[in-house]
Amino acid sequence: LKLRKAGVFSRVDDSNTSIGKRYARNDELGTPFGITVDFASVQKRTITLRERDTTDQRIGSVDQVIEVVSGLVQGDIEWTQACAWLPAYDGVQAIN
């Protein structure tokens, strides 16, 4: 809902495939950015942003990532700026 309010088209992939296969499928479709929400994300109120061409992943609060995605899709910022604003995601978020 927040993405739509920010003017960003989104689609939910709720298939039962692994995250790697979901990334690969969306890469093939040409999806430039992917947002991942998992159990740790819900608990910590963070989401992960992935860029297709570099496969680089960044993490931030829901509002931070939506602001960055909005800027990216509207052409207001480049990926390098997004990387300066959001920390790199190391692939691990502990669940308390």
GROMACS .gro file of N, CA and C in nm, residues 5 8 10 13 21 27 32 34 40 43 46 49 51 61 64 69 71 74 77 80 82-84 92-93 96:
model
   78
    5LYS      N    1   0.104   0.431  -0.281
    5LYS     CA    2   0.088   0.571  -0.243
    5LYS      C    3   0.207   0.655  -0.289
    8VAL      N    4   0.468   0.386  -0.694
    8VAL     CA    5   0.553   0.276  -0.740
    8VAL      C    6   0.467   0.153  -0.767
   10SER      N    7   0.395  -0.228  -0.800
   10SER     CA    8   0.455  -0.345  -0.734
   10SER      C    9   0.369  -0.468  -0.758
   13ASP      N   10   0.524  -1.168  -0.516
   13ASP     CA   11   0.555  -1.305  -0.557
   13ASP      C   12   0.542  -1.393  -0.434
   21LYS      N   13   1.546  -1.849  -0.664
   21LYS     CA   14   1.469  -1.872  -0.787
   21LYS      C   15   1.376  -1.754  -0.815
   27ASP      N   16   1.476  -1.132  -1.245
   27ASP     CA   17   1.587  -1.082  -1.328
   27ASP      C   18   1.557  -1.107  -1.475
   32PRO      N   19   1.374  -0.420  -1.237
   32PRO     CA   20   1.498  -0.353  -1.196
   32PRO      C   21   1.528  -0.361  -1.046
   34GLY      N   22   1.395  -0.528  -0.650
   34GLY     CA   23   1.310  -0.619  -0.575
   34GLY      C   24   1.315  -0.584  -0.428
   40ALA      N   25   1.211  -1.193   0.976
   40ALA     CA   26   1.294  -1.098   1.051
   40ALA      C   27   1.259  -0.955   1.013
   43GLN      N   28   0.952  -0.852   1.206
   43GLN     CA   29   0.985  -0.830   1.346
   43GLN      C   30   1.063  -0.700   1.366
   46THR      N   31   1.200  -0.380   0.894
   46THR     CA   32   1.295  -0.345   0.788
   46THR      C   33   1.255  -0.419   0.661
   49LEU      N   34   1.623  -0.421  -0.018
   49LEU     CA   35   1.611  -0.374  -0.156
   49LEU      C   36   1.724  -0.436  -0.237
   51GLU      N   37   1.902  -0.472  -0.628
   51GLU     CA   38   1.915  -0.414  -0.762
   51GLU      C   39   1.953  -0.524  -0.860
   61SER      N   40   1.470   0.081   0.701
   61SER     CA   41   1.333   0.081   0.749
   61SER      C   42   1.238   0.083   0.629
   64GLN      N   43   1.232   0.428   0.477
   64GLN     CA   44   1.357   0.463   0.408
   64GLN      C   45   1.365   0.395   0.271
   69VAL      N   46   1.328   0.373  -0.325
   69VAL     CA   47   1.269   0.310  -0.443
   69VAL      C   48   1.193   0.414  -0.525
   71GLY      N   49   1.249   0.732  -0.543
   71GLY     CA   50   1.349   0.815  -0.612
   71GLY      C   51   1.413   0.744  -0.730
   74GLN      N   52   1.150   0.705  -1.023
   74GLN     CA   53   1.117   0.834  -1.082
   74GLN      C   54   1.237   0.900  -1.148
   77ILE      N   55   1.717   0.971  -0.836
   77ILE     CA   56   1.846   0.927  -0.782
   77ILE      C   57   1.895   0.806  -0.861
   80THR      N   58   2.392   0.437  -0.708
   80THR     CA   59   2.505   0.474  -0.622
   80THR      C   60   2.460   0.562  -0.505
   82ALA      N   61   2.153   0.551  -0.375
   82ALA     CA   62   2.078   0.460  -0.288
   82ALA      C   63   2.175   0.385  -0.195
   83CYS      N   64   2.289   0.345  -0.251
   83CYS     CA   65   2.389   0.273  -0.172
   83CYS      C   66   2.449   0.360  -0.062
   84ALA      N   67   2.456   0.489  -0.087
   84ALA     CA   68   2.508   0.580   0.015
   84ALA      C   69   2.407   0.601   0.127
   92VAL      N   70   2.199  -1.163   0.662
   92VAL     CA   71   2.160  -1.222   0.789
   92VAL      C   72   2.087  -1.117   0.874
   93GLN      N   73   1.968  -1.156   0.918
   93GLN     CA   74   1.894  -1.077   1.017
   93GLN      C   75   1.849  -1.175   1.123
   96ASN      N   76   1.462  -1.238   1.701
   96ASN     CA   77   1.466  -1.245   1.848
   96ASN      C   78   1.364  -1.344   1.900
   0.00000   0.00000   0.00000
